[in-house]
Amino acid sequence: MDLNTVTEVVRTPSGKPGREWREGDAWLAGGTWLFSAEQPHLRRLIDLTALPWEHLVAHDAGLEIGATCTVRELYAFRPPPEWTAGGLVPAACEAFLSSFKVWNAATVGGNICMSLPAGPMITLTVALEARYELWAADGSVRTVDALDFVTGDHRNVLAPGELLRRVDVPAHALGKRAAHRRFSLTRLGRSTVFLIGTHAPGTDNLLLTVTAGTTRPVRFAFDHMPDAPTLRQSIDAVPADVWFADPNGTPDHRRHLTRHFAEEIRRELITGGPA
């Protein structure tokens, strides 16, 4: 879609692009959503893709994902064998409701900052206990837990002019065993629920992340593997207004699916095989 209110595009922003921010600006990365709808409030785009940000850096401490890394690049990443949760990466990429054309342009940071309930990059990074590095318009830097970034449907903690620079995924989370479940009304449809459970080898813990069925990510952390009633009670304790409603599912439907798939994940991580 043509954005006919935009009069300027900054192709080569400074190394700290937030300092150039002014009202009526928008960050441009993949642009797959930006150019899909009218944006009458916009006057200028600041192109982040020209910045020399490394897209994927693997090291002993974990994985750094640059905000402008595309879905295609992330999908092609092959984690080292010791990162047993690495299989979550292609699974999350495949959860996109998009064509290969979108994969080639859509960015990890863009999907996170859209902050939609079904954002698969949100699911992935929250489940892997990531932290986000944010750059403010005044040049300051802060980090937030991925779990705390999205606050509701299409809402997050970003201040005006603030941007997501990088996602840091810790190695200890990548080294966990993982199981996931996703449901959509059609094979290539938007996620109705998307759950990921992780379990650290040599422990009895469980970390369960619930997304798509809720307006924001919900995490259940158990020091000891819960039994089925305990897990169900925890899910039932989620406030009613956190469950999401749209044409892909009612809150009651999503709660039901979450109970079902959470129990499957619990059993899989206990037994070491699909439930």
Tab-separated table of C-alpha atoms in Angstrom:
chain	number	residue	atom	x	y	z
A	1	MET	CA	0.000	0.000	0.000
A	2	ASP	CA	1.200	3.497	-0.806
A	3	LEU	CA	1.718	5.640	2.293
A	4	ASN	CA	0.787	8.947	0.743
A	5	THR	CA	1.334	10.992	3.900
A	6	VAL	CA	5.032	10.046	4.073
A	7	THR	CA	7.213	12.809	2.625
A	8	GLU	CA	10.685	11.580	3.610
A	9	VAL	CA	12.641	8.358	4.094
A	10	VAL	CA	15.893	8.430	6.067
A	11	ARG	CA	17.975	5.753	4.319
A	12	THR	CA	21.188	6.089	6.333
A	13	PRO	CA	20.327	6.941	9.941
A	14	SER	CA	23.020	7.549	12.525
A	15	GLY	CA	24.419	4.768	14.687
A	16	LYS	CA	21.966	5.831	17.397
A	17	PRO	CA	18.880	6.423	15.258
A	18	GLY	CA	16.646	7.308	18.199
A	19	ARG	CA	18.226	10.749	18.349
A	20	GLU	CA	16.684	11.531	14.971
A	21	TRP	CA	13.194	10.622	16.108
A	22	ARG	CA	10.358	13.131	15.904
A	23	GLU	CA	6.596	12.957	15.998
A	24	GLY	CA	5.189	11.383	12.843
A	25	ASP	CA	8.157	9.016	12.415
A	26	ALA	CA	8.137	5.232	12.126
A	27	TRP	CA	10.965	2.710	12.177
A	28	LEU	CA	11.209	0.784	8.913
A	29	ALA	CA	12.617	-2.750	8.965
A	30	GLY	CA	10.788	-5.392	6.932
A	31	GLY	CA	7.754	-3.179	6.471
A	32	THR	CA	5.463	-6.176	5.929
A	33	TRP	CA	2.850	-4.736	8.286
A	34	LEU	CA	3.725	-1.068	7.844
A	35	PHE	CA	2.867	-1.141	4.137
A	36	SER	CA	-0.197	-3.364	4.587
A	37	ALA	CA	-2.494	-0.736	6.109
A	38	GLU	CA	-3.136	2.991	6.012
A	39	GLN	CA	-0.828	4.998	8.282
A	40	PRO	CA	-2.282	8.529	8.117
A	41	HIS	CA	-0.305	9.724	11.151
A	42	LEU	CA	3.090	9.061	9.539
A	43	ARG	CA	5.248	11.688	7.862
A	44	ARG	CA	8.685	10.054	7.786
A	45	LEU	CA	10.262	6.589	7.784
A	46	ILE	CA	13.651	5.784	9.288
A	47	ASP	CA	15.172	2.728	7.591
A	48	LEU	CA	16.919	0.499	10.125
A	49	THR	CA	18.045	-2.102	7.579
A	50	ALA	CA	20.970	0.097	6.518
A	51	LEU	CA	22.528	-0.114	9.984
A	52	PRO	CA	25.417	-2.601	10.394
A	53	TRP	CA	23.694	-4.743	13.002
A	54	GLU	CA	24.805	-8.369	13.078
A	55	HIS	CA	21.810	-10.608	12.624
A	56	LEU	CA	22.852	-13.841	14.344
A	57	VAL	CA	25.804	-14.283	16.694
A	58	ALA	CA	26.231	-17.577	18.558
A	59	HIS	CA	28.715	-17.751	21.440
A	60	ASP	CA	29.227	-19.543	24.751
A	61	ALA	CA	26.770	-17.263	26.549
A	62	GLY	CA	23.970	-17.878	24.080
A	63	LEU	CA	22.518	-16.444	20.887
A	64	GLU	CA	22.244	-12.787	19.914
A	65	ILE	CA	19.520	-12.014	17.384
A	66	GLY	CA	19.639	-8.589	15.783
A	67	ALA	CA	16.249	-6.904	15.531
A	68	THR	CA	16.581	-6.633	11.739
A	69	CYS	CA	17.283	-10.360	11.306
A	70	THR	CA	14.721	-11.729	8.872
A	71	VAL	CA	12.551	-14.753	9.512
A	72	ARG	CA	14.244	-16.479	6.583
A	73	GLU	CA	17.692	-15.949	8.124
A	74	LEU	CA	16.549	-17.196	11.515
A	75	TYR	CA	14.921	-20.265	9.960
A	76	ALA	CA	18.184	-21.119	8.198
A	77	PHE	CA	20.172	-20.950	11.455
A	78	ARG	CA	21.556	-24.282	12.613
A	79	PRO	CA	22.224	-24.340	16.360
A	80	PRO	CA	25.046	-26.436	17.831
A	81	PRO	CA	24.035	-29.925	19.029
A	82	GLU	CA	24.219	-28.978	22.702
A	83	TRP	CA	21.419	-26.450	22.199
A	84	THR	CA	18.720	-29.091	22.450
A	85	ALA	CA	15.941	-26.495	22.453
A	86	GLY	CA	17.139	-25.224	19.087
A	87	GLY	CA	14.329	-27.089	17.355
A	88	LEU	CA	11.969	-24.417	18.650
A	89	VAL	CA	13.488	-21.926	16.185
A	90	PRO	CA	12.146	-23.489	12.963
A	91	ALA	CA	8.896	-24.397	14.719
A	92	ALA	CA	8.302	-20.755	15.622
A	93	CYS	CA	9.222	-19.557	12.142
A	94	GLU	CA	6.765	-22.028	10.621
A	95	ALA	CA	4.018	-20.608	12.860
A	96	PHE	CA	3.970	-17.381	10.822
A	97	LEU	CA	0.771	-16.746	8.890
A	98	SER	CA	2.732	-15.651	5.824
A	99	SER	CA	4.207	-16.574	2.468
A	100	PHE	CA	7.875	-17.078	1.627
A	101	LYS	CA	7.846	-13.513	0.294
A	102	VAL	CA	7.004	-12.212	3.756
A	103	TRP	CA	9.654	-14.474	5.299
A	104	ASN	CA	12.274	-12.771	3.130
A	105	ALA	CA	11.354	-9.329	4.467
A	106	ALA	CA	9.707	-9.714	7.875
A	107	THR	CA	12.064	-9.230	10.798
A	108	VAL	CA	12.299	-10.765	14.243
A	109	GLY	CA	12.180	-7.328	15.849
A	110	GLY	CA	9.205	-6.250	13.801
A	111	ASN	CA	7.155	-9.263	14.849
A	112	ILE	CA	8.009	-8.688	18.499
A	113	CYS	CA	7.243	-4.969	18.410
A	114	MET	CA	3.893	-5.550	16.691
A	115	SER	CA	3.036	-7.295	19.972
A	116	LEU	CA	0.140	-9.307	18.604
A	117	PRO	CA	-1.028	-12.303	20.685
A	118	ALA	CA	-0.077	-14.718	17.887
A	119	GLY	CA	3.404	-13.280	17.295
A	120	PRO	CA	5.594	-16.419	17.080
A	121	MET	CA	8.852	-14.550	17.743
A	122	ILE	CA	7.327	-13.472	21.039
A	123	THR	CA	6.457	-17.075	21.856
A	124	LEU	CA	9.959	-18.254	20.996
A	125	THR	CA	11.892	-15.616	22.906
A	126	VAL	CA	9.715	-15.684	26.016
A	127	ALA	CA	9.956	-19.489	26.178
A	128	LEU	CA	13.753	-19.261	25.853
A	129	GLU	CA	13.992	-16.708	28.676
A	130	ALA	CA	15.406	-13.990	26.428
A	131	ARG	CA	16.092	-10.387	27.248
A	132	TYR	CA	15.560	-7.456	24.882
A	133	GLU	CA	17.964	-4.556	24.492
A	134	LEU	CA	16.046	-1.320	23.918
A	135	TRP	CA	17.474	1.984	22.661
A	136	ALA	CA	15.726	5.173	23.732
A	137	ALA	CA	15.463	8.439	21.819
A	138	ASP	CA	17.820	10.135	24.311
A	139	GLY	CA	20.575	7.607	23.575
A	140	SER	CA	20.124	5.565	26.750
A	141	VAL	CA	19.910	1.781	26.741
A	142	ARG	CA	17.839	-0.557	28.877
A	143	THR	CA	17.110	-4.270	28.925
A	144	VAL	CA	13.812	-5.941	29.722
A	145	ASP	CA	12.775	-9.554	30.114
A	146	ALA	CA	10.947	-10.821	27.051
A	147	LEU	CA	8.119	-11.879	29.361
A	148	ASP	CA	7.547	-8.276	30.466
A	149	PHE	CA	7.738	-6.597	27.042
A	150	VAL	CA	4.241	-7.266	25.690
A	151	THR	CA	1.532	-5.853	27.947
A	152	GLY	CA	-1.567	-6.597	25.865
A	153	ASP	CA	-2.974	-6.991	22.368
A	154	HIS	CA	-0.793	-4.737	20.184
A	155	ARG	CA	0.672	-3.068	23.304
A	156	ASN	CA	4.158	-3.103	24.784
A	157	VAL	CA	6.552	-1.157	27.002
A	158	LEU	CA	8.236	0.848	24.217
A	159	ALA	CA	8.284	4.612	24.783
A	160	PRO	CA	7.917	7.023	21.832
A	161	GLY	CA	11.092	6.852	19.742
A	162	GLU	CA	12.387	3.756	21.532
A	163	LEU	CA	13.392	0.746	19.457
A	164	LEU	CA	14.317	-2.888	19.900
A	165	ARG	CA	17.981	-3.352	19.066
A	166	ARG	CA	18.723	-6.972	19.965
A	167	VAL	CA	17.397	-10.158	21.511
A	168	ASP	CA	19.729	-12.073	23.834
A	169	VAL	CA	18.858	-15.749	24.327
A	170	PRO	CA	20.827	-17.411	27.163
A	171	ALA	CA	22.670	-20.668	26.567
A	172	HIS	CA	21.160	-22.334	29.640
A	173	ALA	CA	17.673	-22.002	28.117
A	174	LEU	CA	18.855	-23.272	24.740
A	175	GLY	CA	20.285	-26.330	26.502
A	176	LYS	CA	16.934	-27.429	27.903
A	177	ARG	CA	14.618	-30.125	26.636
A	178	ALA	CA	11.596	-28.595	24.967
A	179	ALA	CA	8.139	-29.530	23.754
A	180	HIS	CA	5.612	-27.381	21.948
A	181	ARG	CA	2.020	-27.479	20.804
A	182	ARG	CA	0.189	-25.157	18.434
A	183	PHE	CA	-3.390	-25.097	17.205
A	184	SER	CA	-4.979	-23.096	14.383
A	185	LEU	CA	-8.343	-23.405	12.689
A	186	THR	CA	-6.684	-24.100	9.333
A	187	ARG	CA	-3.322	-25.660	8.503
A	188	LEU	CA	-1.716	-22.343	7.621
A	189	GLY	CA	-3.916	-20.176	9.801
A	190	ARG	CA	-3.157	-17.779	12.608
A	191	SER	CA	-2.351	-19.482	15.923
A	192	THR	CA	-5.285	-19.957	18.266
A	193	VAL	CA	-2.910	-21.151	20.997
A	194	PHE	CA	0.842	-21.697	21.008
A	195	LEU	CA	2.483	-23.349	24.028
A	196	ILE	CA	6.098	-24.208	24.768
A	197	GLY	CA	7.378	-26.162	27.747
A	198	THR	CA	11.040	-26.441	28.739
A	199	HIS	CA	12.762	-28.649	31.281
A	200	ALA	CA	16.372	-28.409	32.454
A	201	PRO	CA	18.270	-31.726	32.395
A	202	GLY	CA	19.084	-33.055	35.842
A	203	THR	CA	16.241	-31.138	37.495
A	204	ASP	CA	12.559	-31.674	38.121
A	205	ASN	CA	11.385	-28.241	36.976
A	206	LEU	CA	8.972	-27.063	34.293
A	207	LEU	CA	8.677	-23.732	32.535
A	208	LEU	CA	5.483	-23.442	30.496
A	209	THR	CA	4.857	-20.467	28.200
A	210	VAL	CA	1.363	-19.774	26.896
A	211	THR	CA	0.757	-17.365	24.011
A	212	ALA	CA	-1.688	-16.654	21.170
A	213	GLY	CA	-4.604	-17.671	23.397
A	214	THR	CA	-3.789	-14.813	25.760
A	215	THR	CA	-3.449	-11.066	25.167
A	216	ARG	CA	0.077	-11.205	26.578
A	217	PRO	CA	2.515	-14.053	27.223
A	218	VAL	CA	1.810	-16.050	30.376
A	219	ARG	CA	4.509	-18.137	32.031
A	220	PHE	CA	4.062	-20.890	34.599
A	221	ALA	CA	7.250	-21.761	36.509
A	222	PHE	CA	7.352	-24.897	38.651
A	223	ASP	CA	10.379	-25.911	40.714
A	224	HIS	CA	9.043	-29.468	40.654
A	225	MET	CA	7.122	-31.112	37.837
A	226	PRO	CA	3.444	-30.575	38.691
A	227	ASP	CA	0.809	-33.256	38.555
A	228	ALA	CA	-2.100	-32.835	36.152
A	229	PRO	CA	-4.545	-31.229	38.643
A	230	THR	CA	-1.945	-28.690	39.787
A	231	LEU	CA	-1.154	-27.699	36.220
A	232	ARG	CA	-4.835	-27.340	35.381
A	233	GLN	CA	-5.460	-25.220	38.491
A	234	SER	CA	-2.645	-22.877	37.494
A	235	ILE	CA	-4.137	-22.406	34.040
A	236	ASP	CA	-7.613	-21.860	35.479
A	237	ALA	CA	-6.179	-19.125	37.734
A	238	VAL	CA	-5.323	-16.924	34.735
A	239	PRO	CA	-7.646	-13.880	34.919
A	240	ALA	CA	-10.587	-13.953	32.541
A	241	ASP	CA	-9.576	-10.692	30.852
A	242	VAL	CA	-6.169	-12.132	29.853
A	243	TRP	CA	-7.715	-14.746	27.559
A	244	PHE	CA	-7.967	-13.478	23.983
A	245	ALA	CA	-11.076	-13.375	21.809
A	246	ASP	CA	-11.103	-13.035	18.021
A	247	PRO	CA	-12.538	-14.994	15.050
A	248	ASN	CA	-9.946	-17.730	15.685
A	249	GLY	CA	-11.335	-18.647	19.083
A	250	THR	CA	-13.286	-17.622	22.154
A	251	PRO	CA	-11.609	-17.309	25.561
A	252	ASP	CA	-13.297	-20.517	26.744
A	253	HIS	CA	-12.099	-22.395	23.660
A	254	ARG	CA	-8.570	-21.145	24.124
A	255	ARG	CA	-8.550	-22.028	27.812
A	256	HIS	CA	-9.745	-25.543	26.969
A	257	LEU	CA	-7.031	-26.002	24.340
A	258	THR	CA	-4.403	-24.663	26.736
A	259	ARG	CA	-5.377	-27.188	29.410
A	260	HIS	CA	-5.257	-30.017	26.872
A	261	PHE	CA	-1.930	-29.138	25.274
A	262	ALA	CA	-0.277	-28.200	28.574
A	263	GLU	CA	-0.978	-31.702	29.866
A	264	GLU	CA	0.446	-33.215	26.678
A	265	ILE	CA	3.606	-31.141	27.099
A	266	ARG	CA	3.910	-32.133	30.759
A	267	ARG	CA	3.675	-35.828	29.894
A	268	GLU	CA	6.117	-35.507	27.002
A	269	LEU	CA	8.745	-33.868	29.158
A	270	ILE	CA	8.265	-36.482	31.881
A	271	THR	CA	8.509	-39.470	29.553
A	272	GLY	CA	10.934	-38.077	26.995
A	273	GLY	CA	8.569	-38.693	24.075
A	274	PRO	CA	5.346	-37.298	22.600
A	275	ALA	CA	2.280	-37.731	24.768
